[in-house]
Short mmCIF file of C-alpha atoms in Angstrom, two decimals:
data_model
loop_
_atom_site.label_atom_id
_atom_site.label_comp_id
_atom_site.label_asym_id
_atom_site.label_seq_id
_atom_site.Cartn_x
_atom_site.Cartn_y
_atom_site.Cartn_z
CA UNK A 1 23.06 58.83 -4.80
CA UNK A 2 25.69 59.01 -7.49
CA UNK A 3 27.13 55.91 -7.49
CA UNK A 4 31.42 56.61 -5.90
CA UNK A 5 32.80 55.02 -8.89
CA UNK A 6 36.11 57.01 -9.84
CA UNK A 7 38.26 55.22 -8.40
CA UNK A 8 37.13 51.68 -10.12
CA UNK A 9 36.03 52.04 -13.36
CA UNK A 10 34.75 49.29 -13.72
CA UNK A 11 31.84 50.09 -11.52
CA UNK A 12 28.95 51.08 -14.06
CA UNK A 13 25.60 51.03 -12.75
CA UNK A 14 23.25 48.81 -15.13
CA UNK A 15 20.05 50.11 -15.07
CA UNK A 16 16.95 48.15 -15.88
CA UNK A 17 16.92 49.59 -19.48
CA UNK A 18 20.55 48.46 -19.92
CA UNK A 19 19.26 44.96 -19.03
CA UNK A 20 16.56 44.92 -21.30
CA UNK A 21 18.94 45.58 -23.96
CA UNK A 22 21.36 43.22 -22.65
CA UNK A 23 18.89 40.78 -23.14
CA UNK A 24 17.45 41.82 -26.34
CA UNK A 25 20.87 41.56 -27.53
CA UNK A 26 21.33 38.23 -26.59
CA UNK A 27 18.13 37.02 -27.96
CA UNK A 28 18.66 38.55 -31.22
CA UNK A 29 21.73 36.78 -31.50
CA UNK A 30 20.82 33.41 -30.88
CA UNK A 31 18.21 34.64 -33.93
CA UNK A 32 21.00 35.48 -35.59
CA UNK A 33 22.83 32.10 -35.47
CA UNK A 34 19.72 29.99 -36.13
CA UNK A 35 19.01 31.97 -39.41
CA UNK A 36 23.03 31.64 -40.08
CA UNK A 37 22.53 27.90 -40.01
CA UNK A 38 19.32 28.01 -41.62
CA UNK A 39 20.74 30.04 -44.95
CA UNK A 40 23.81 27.48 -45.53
CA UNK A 41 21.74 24.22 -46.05
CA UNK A 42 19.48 26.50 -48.26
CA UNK A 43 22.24 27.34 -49.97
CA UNK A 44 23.88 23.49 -50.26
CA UNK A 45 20.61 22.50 -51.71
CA UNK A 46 20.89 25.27 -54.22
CA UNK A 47 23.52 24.10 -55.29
CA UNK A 48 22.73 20.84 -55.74
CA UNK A 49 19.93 21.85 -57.63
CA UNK A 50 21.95 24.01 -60.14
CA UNK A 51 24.18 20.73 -60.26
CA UNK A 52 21.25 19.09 -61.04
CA UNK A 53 19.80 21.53 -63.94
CA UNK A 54 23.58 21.61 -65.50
CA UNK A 55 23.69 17.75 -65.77
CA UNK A 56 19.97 17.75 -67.14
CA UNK A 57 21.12 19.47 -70.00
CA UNK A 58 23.54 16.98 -71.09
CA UNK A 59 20.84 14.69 -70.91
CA UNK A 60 19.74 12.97 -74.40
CA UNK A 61 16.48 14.91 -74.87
CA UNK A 62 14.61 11.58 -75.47
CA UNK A 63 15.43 9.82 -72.74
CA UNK A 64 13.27 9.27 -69.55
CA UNK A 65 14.91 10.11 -67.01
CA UNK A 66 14.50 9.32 -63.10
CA UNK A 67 13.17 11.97 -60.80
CA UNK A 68 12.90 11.80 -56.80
CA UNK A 69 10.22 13.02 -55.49
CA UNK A 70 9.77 12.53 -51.78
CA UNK A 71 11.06 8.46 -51.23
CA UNK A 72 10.27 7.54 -54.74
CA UNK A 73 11.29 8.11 -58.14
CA UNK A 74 9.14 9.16 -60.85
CA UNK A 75 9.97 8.29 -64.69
CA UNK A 76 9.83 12.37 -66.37
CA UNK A 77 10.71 13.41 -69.79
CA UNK A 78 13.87 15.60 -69.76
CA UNK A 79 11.92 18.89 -70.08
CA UNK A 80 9.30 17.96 -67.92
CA UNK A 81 11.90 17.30 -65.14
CA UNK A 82 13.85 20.76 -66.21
CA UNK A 83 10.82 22.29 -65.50
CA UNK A 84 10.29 20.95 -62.20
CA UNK A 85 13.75 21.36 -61.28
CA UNK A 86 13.24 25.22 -62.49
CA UNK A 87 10.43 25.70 -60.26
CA UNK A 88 11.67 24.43 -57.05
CA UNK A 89 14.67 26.48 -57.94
CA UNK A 90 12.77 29.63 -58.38
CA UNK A 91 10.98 28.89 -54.62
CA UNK A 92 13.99 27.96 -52.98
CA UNK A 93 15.59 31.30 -54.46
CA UNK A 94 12.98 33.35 -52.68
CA UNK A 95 13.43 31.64 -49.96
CA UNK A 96 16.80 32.26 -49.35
CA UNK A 97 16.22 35.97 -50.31
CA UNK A 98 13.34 36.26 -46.99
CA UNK A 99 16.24 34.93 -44.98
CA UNK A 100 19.11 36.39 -46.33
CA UNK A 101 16.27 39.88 -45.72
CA UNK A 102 16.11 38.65 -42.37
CA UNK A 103 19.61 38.60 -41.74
CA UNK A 104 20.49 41.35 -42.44
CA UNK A 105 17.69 43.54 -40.63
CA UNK A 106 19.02 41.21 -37.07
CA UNK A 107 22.45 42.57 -38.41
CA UNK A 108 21.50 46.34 -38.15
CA UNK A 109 19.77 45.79 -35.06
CA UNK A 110 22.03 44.22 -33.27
CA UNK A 111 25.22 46.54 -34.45
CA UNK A 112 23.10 49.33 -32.82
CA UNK A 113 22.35 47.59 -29.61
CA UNK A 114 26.11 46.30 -29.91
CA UNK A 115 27.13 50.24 -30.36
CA UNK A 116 25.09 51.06 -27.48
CA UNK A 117 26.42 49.17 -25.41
CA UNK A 118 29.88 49.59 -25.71
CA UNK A 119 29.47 53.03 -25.53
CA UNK A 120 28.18 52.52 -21.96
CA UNK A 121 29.98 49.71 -20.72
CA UNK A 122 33.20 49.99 -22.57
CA UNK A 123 35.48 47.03 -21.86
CA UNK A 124 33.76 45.52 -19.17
CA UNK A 125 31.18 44.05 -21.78
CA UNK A 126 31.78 41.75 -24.19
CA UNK A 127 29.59 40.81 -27.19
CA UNK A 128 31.44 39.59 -29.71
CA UNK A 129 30.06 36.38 -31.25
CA UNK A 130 32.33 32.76 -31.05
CA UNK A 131 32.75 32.43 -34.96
CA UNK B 1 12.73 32.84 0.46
CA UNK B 2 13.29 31.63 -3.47
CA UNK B 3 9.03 32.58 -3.42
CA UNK B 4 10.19 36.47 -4.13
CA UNK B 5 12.28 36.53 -6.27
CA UNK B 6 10.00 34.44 -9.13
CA UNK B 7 6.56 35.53 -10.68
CA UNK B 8 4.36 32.59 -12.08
CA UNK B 9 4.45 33.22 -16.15
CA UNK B 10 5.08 32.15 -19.52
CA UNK B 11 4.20 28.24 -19.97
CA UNK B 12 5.33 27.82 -16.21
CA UNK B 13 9.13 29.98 -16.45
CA UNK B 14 9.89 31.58 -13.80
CA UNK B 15 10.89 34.86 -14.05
CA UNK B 16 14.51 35.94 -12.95
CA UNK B 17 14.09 39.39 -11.31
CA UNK B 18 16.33 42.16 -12.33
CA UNK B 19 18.41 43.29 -9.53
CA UNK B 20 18.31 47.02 -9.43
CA UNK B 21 20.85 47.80 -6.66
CA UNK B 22 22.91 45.09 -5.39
CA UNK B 23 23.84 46.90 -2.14
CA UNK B 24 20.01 46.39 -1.24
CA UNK B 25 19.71 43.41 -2.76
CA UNK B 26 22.46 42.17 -0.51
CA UNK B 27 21.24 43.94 2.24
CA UNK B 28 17.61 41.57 1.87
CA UNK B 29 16.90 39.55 4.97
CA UNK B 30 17.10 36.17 2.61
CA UNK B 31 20.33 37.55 1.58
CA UNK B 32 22.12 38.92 4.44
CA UNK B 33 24.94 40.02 2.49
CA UNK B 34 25.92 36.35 1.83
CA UNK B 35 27.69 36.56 -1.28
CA UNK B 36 28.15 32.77 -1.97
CA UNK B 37 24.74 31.51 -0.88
CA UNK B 38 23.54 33.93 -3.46
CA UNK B 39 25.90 33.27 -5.72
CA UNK B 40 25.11 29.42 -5.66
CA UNK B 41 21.10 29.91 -5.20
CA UNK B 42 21.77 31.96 -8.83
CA UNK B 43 23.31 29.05 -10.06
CA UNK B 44 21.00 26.53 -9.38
CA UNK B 45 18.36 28.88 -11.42
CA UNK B 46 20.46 29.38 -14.01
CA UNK B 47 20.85 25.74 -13.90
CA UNK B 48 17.78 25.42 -14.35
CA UNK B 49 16.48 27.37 -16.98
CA UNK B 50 19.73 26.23 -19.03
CA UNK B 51 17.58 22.42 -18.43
CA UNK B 52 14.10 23.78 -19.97
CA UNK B 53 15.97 25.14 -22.83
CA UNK B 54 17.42 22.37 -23.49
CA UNK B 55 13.90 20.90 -23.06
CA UNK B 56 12.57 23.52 -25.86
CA UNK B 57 15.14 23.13 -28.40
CA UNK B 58 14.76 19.16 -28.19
CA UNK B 59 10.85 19.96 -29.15
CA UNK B 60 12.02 22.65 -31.69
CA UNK B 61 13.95 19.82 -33.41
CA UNK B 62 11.46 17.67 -33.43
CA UNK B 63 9.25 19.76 -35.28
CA UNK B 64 11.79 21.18 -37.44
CA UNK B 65 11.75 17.54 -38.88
CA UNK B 66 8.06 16.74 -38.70
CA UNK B 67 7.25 20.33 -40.65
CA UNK B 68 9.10 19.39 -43.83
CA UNK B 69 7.73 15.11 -43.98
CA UNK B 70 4.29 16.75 -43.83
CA UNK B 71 4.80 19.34 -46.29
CA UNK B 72 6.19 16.24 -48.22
CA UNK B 73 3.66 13.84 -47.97
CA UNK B 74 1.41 17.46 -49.68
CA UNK B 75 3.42 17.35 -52.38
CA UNK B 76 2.65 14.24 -53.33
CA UNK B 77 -1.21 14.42 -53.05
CA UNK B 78 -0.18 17.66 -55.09
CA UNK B 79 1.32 15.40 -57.99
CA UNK B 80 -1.37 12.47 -57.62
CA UNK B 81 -3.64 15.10 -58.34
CA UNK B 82 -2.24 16.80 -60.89
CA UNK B 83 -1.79 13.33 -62.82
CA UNK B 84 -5.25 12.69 -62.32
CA UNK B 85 -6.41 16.01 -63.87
CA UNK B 86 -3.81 15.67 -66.93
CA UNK B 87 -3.11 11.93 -68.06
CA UNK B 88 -6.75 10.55 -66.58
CA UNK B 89 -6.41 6.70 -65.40
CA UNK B 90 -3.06 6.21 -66.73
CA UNK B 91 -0.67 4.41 -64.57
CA UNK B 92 2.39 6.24 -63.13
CA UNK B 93 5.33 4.49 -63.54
CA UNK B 94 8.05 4.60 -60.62
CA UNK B 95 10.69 3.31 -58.88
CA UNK B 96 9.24 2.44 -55.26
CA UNK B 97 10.78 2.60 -52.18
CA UNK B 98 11.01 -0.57 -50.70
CA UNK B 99 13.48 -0.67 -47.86
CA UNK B 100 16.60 1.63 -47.07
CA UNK B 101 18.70 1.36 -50.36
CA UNK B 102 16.47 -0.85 -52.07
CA UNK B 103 13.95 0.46 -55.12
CA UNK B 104 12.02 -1.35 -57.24
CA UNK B 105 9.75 -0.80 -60.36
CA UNK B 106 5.85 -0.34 -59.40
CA UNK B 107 2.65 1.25 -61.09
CA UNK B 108 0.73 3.44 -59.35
CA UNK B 109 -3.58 3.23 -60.48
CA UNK B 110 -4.13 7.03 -59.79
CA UNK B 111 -7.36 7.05 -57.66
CA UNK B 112 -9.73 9.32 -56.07
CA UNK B 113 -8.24 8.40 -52.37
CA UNK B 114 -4.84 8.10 -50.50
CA UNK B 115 -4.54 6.50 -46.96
CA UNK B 116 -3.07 8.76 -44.10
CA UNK B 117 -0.97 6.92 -41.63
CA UNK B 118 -2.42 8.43 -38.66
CA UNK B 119 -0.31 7.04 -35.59
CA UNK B 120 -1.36 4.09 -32.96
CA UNK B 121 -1.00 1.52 -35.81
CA UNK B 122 -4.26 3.25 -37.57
CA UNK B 123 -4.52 4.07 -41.44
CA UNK B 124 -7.17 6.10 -43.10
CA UNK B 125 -8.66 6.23 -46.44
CA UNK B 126 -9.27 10.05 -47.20
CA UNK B 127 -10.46 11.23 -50.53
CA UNK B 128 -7.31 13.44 -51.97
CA UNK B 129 -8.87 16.57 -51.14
CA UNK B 130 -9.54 15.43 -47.53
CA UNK B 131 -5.85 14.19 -47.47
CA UNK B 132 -4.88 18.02 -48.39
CA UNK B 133 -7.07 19.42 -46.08
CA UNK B 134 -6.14 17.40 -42.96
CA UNK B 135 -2.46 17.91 -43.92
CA UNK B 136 -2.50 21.43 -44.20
CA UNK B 137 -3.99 21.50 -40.74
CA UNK B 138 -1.13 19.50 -39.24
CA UNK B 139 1.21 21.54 -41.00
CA UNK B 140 -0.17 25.11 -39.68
CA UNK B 141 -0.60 23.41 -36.18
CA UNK B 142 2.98 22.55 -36.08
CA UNK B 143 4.25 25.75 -37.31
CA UNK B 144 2.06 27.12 -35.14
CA UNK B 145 3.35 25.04 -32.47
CA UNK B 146 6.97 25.98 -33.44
CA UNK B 147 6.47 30.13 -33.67
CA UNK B 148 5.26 29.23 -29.34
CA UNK B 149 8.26 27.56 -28.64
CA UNK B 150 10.42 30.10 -30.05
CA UNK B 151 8.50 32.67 -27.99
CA UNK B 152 9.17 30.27 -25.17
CA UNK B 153 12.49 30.27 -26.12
CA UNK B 154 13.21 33.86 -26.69
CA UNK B 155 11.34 34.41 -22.87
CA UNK B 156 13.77 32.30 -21.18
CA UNK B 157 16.52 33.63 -22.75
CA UNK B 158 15.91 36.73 -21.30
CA UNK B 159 15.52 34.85 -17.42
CA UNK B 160 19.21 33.74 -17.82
CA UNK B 161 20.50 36.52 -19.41
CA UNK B 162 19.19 38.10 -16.58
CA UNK B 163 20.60 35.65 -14.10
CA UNK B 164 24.05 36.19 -15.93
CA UNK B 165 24.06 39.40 -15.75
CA UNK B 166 23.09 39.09 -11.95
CA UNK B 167 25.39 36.88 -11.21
CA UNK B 168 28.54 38.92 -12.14
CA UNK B 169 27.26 41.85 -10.46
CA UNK B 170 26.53 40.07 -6.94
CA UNK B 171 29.94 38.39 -8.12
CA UNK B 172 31.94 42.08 -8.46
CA UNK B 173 29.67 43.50 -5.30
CA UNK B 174 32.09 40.44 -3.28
CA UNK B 175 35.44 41.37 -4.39
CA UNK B 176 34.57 44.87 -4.11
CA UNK B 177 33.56 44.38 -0.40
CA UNK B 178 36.36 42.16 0.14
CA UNK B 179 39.12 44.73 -0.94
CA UNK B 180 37.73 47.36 0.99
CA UNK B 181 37.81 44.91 4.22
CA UNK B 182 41.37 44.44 3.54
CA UNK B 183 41.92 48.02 3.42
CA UNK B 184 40.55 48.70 6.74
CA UNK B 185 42.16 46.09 8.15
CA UNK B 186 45.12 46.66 6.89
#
């Protein structure tokens, strides 16, 4: 039976499948915030590293310097501790570029689902994200 | 009456049933077109799952911190080792953590074993490569533990999405029913 909409248009039937991408939708958007969150302390710790690296440099090359590792500090010559700072920088870096992958693959898929469903449900659905 | 409308699953979630047709749905015996009672007996599960994902995300957190003082306490059987295999006996000089704030100078005689704080007041001396190996278990079990509870997660997600999405429509089915009873009265 057609459903005797016409005269409220509001009334769209949601079909199982419409749910099921209702609620893929809202699952990979909570994805979608958690990698959000994930990428900006990646980022702030980036940055503190390249802090880091910049102030190494004006470093006496002979001096020891003091390098935390987990809760301690080790004594490190300059290089030695540019070189350890150069590493974690180069993992963190890849890192970041898996999530920042991530991201955007949940972007594409959710703009489609987003498309979708608009395209079905018009105004009476909203998915925009709080920002 | 609540009996049919969940399935036993996922780590003990129910599962909120998509309503295909609310004008049956309504018409159900339990229901008896009823808008409020349904309306608040969707509630109450909705209530509810929003509780065991609050649950989930407490445990997520938990591990989310535990993951990364695991992997930290590897990285330094990682640099005891790595001492050990360039400089020999030779002591490494640090600044030790003593208390919150408060460092002080100590020597560190690299040896062949490290002792692994293992919970209940118990410590245990493990030879570096046991150390590793016991570590990198705990850290795969808890990341294994963690990709589970964002399954979890991601499953219950779906229940109250449903049970939104329910919700509105049993919601709309009510005002729609209403109007037309004013119409006819009217």
């Amino acid at each position: 039976m057609p459903p005797e909409s016409q005269k409220m248009e509001s009334e769209v039937h949601i079909t199982y499948d419409d749910q099921q991408k209702i609620n893929k939708f809202a699952r990979l958007n909570a994805k979608y915030e958690d990698f959000k969150e994930e990428i900006q302390g990646r980022k702030s710790e980036l940055q503190n590293l390249e802090d880091a690296i910049s102030e190494l440099m004006l470093c006496d090359e002979t001096n020891q310097i003091m390098y935390k590792e987990g809760e301690i500090f080790l004594y490190k010559d300059v290089s030695n501790a540019q070189n350890s700072l150069e590493e974690y920088k180069h993992e963190l870096l890849t890192v970041a570029a898996n999530i920042e992958r991530e991201i955007a693959t949940l972007k594409e898929q959710i703009d489609e689902l987003k498309a979708h469903l608009y395209a079905k449900f018009g105004n009476n659905i909203h998915l925009e994200m709080e920002e | 009456m609540v009996d049919e409308e969940k399935k036993v699953s996922h780590a003990g979630i129910p599962q909120a049933v998509f309503v295909e047709d609310v004008d049956s749905f309504m018409a159900l015996s339990a229901n008896k077109g009823n808008a409020e009672k349904v309306l608040r007996r969707l509630d109450e599960q909705h209530n509810k799952y929003k509780f065991m994902e609050l649950n989930l995300l407490a445990k997520r957190k938990r591990l989310k911190n535990q993951i990364p003082d695991l992997e930290r306490s590897m990285d330094m059987i990682r640099l005891l080792k790595k001492h050990k295999a360039e400089s020999g006996e030779e002591e490494i000089l640090t600044e030790f953590l003593l208390s919150e704030q408060l460092y002080s100078k100590a020597k560190i005689n690299p040896k062949n074993t490290v002792y692994l704080w293992l919970g209940a007041n118990v410590m245990l001396e493990y030879t570096l490569e046991d150390a590793a190996d016991l570590l990198s278990k705990n850290i795969e079990s808890a990341k294994q533990q963690e990709t589970t509870i964002e399954e979890d997660l991601d499953f219950l997600r779906d229940q109250f999405t449903t049970t939104e999405v329910n919700m509105a429509r049993v919601y709309n089915w009510d005002v729609k029913r209403r109007q037309a009873l004013n119409n006819n009265s009217s």
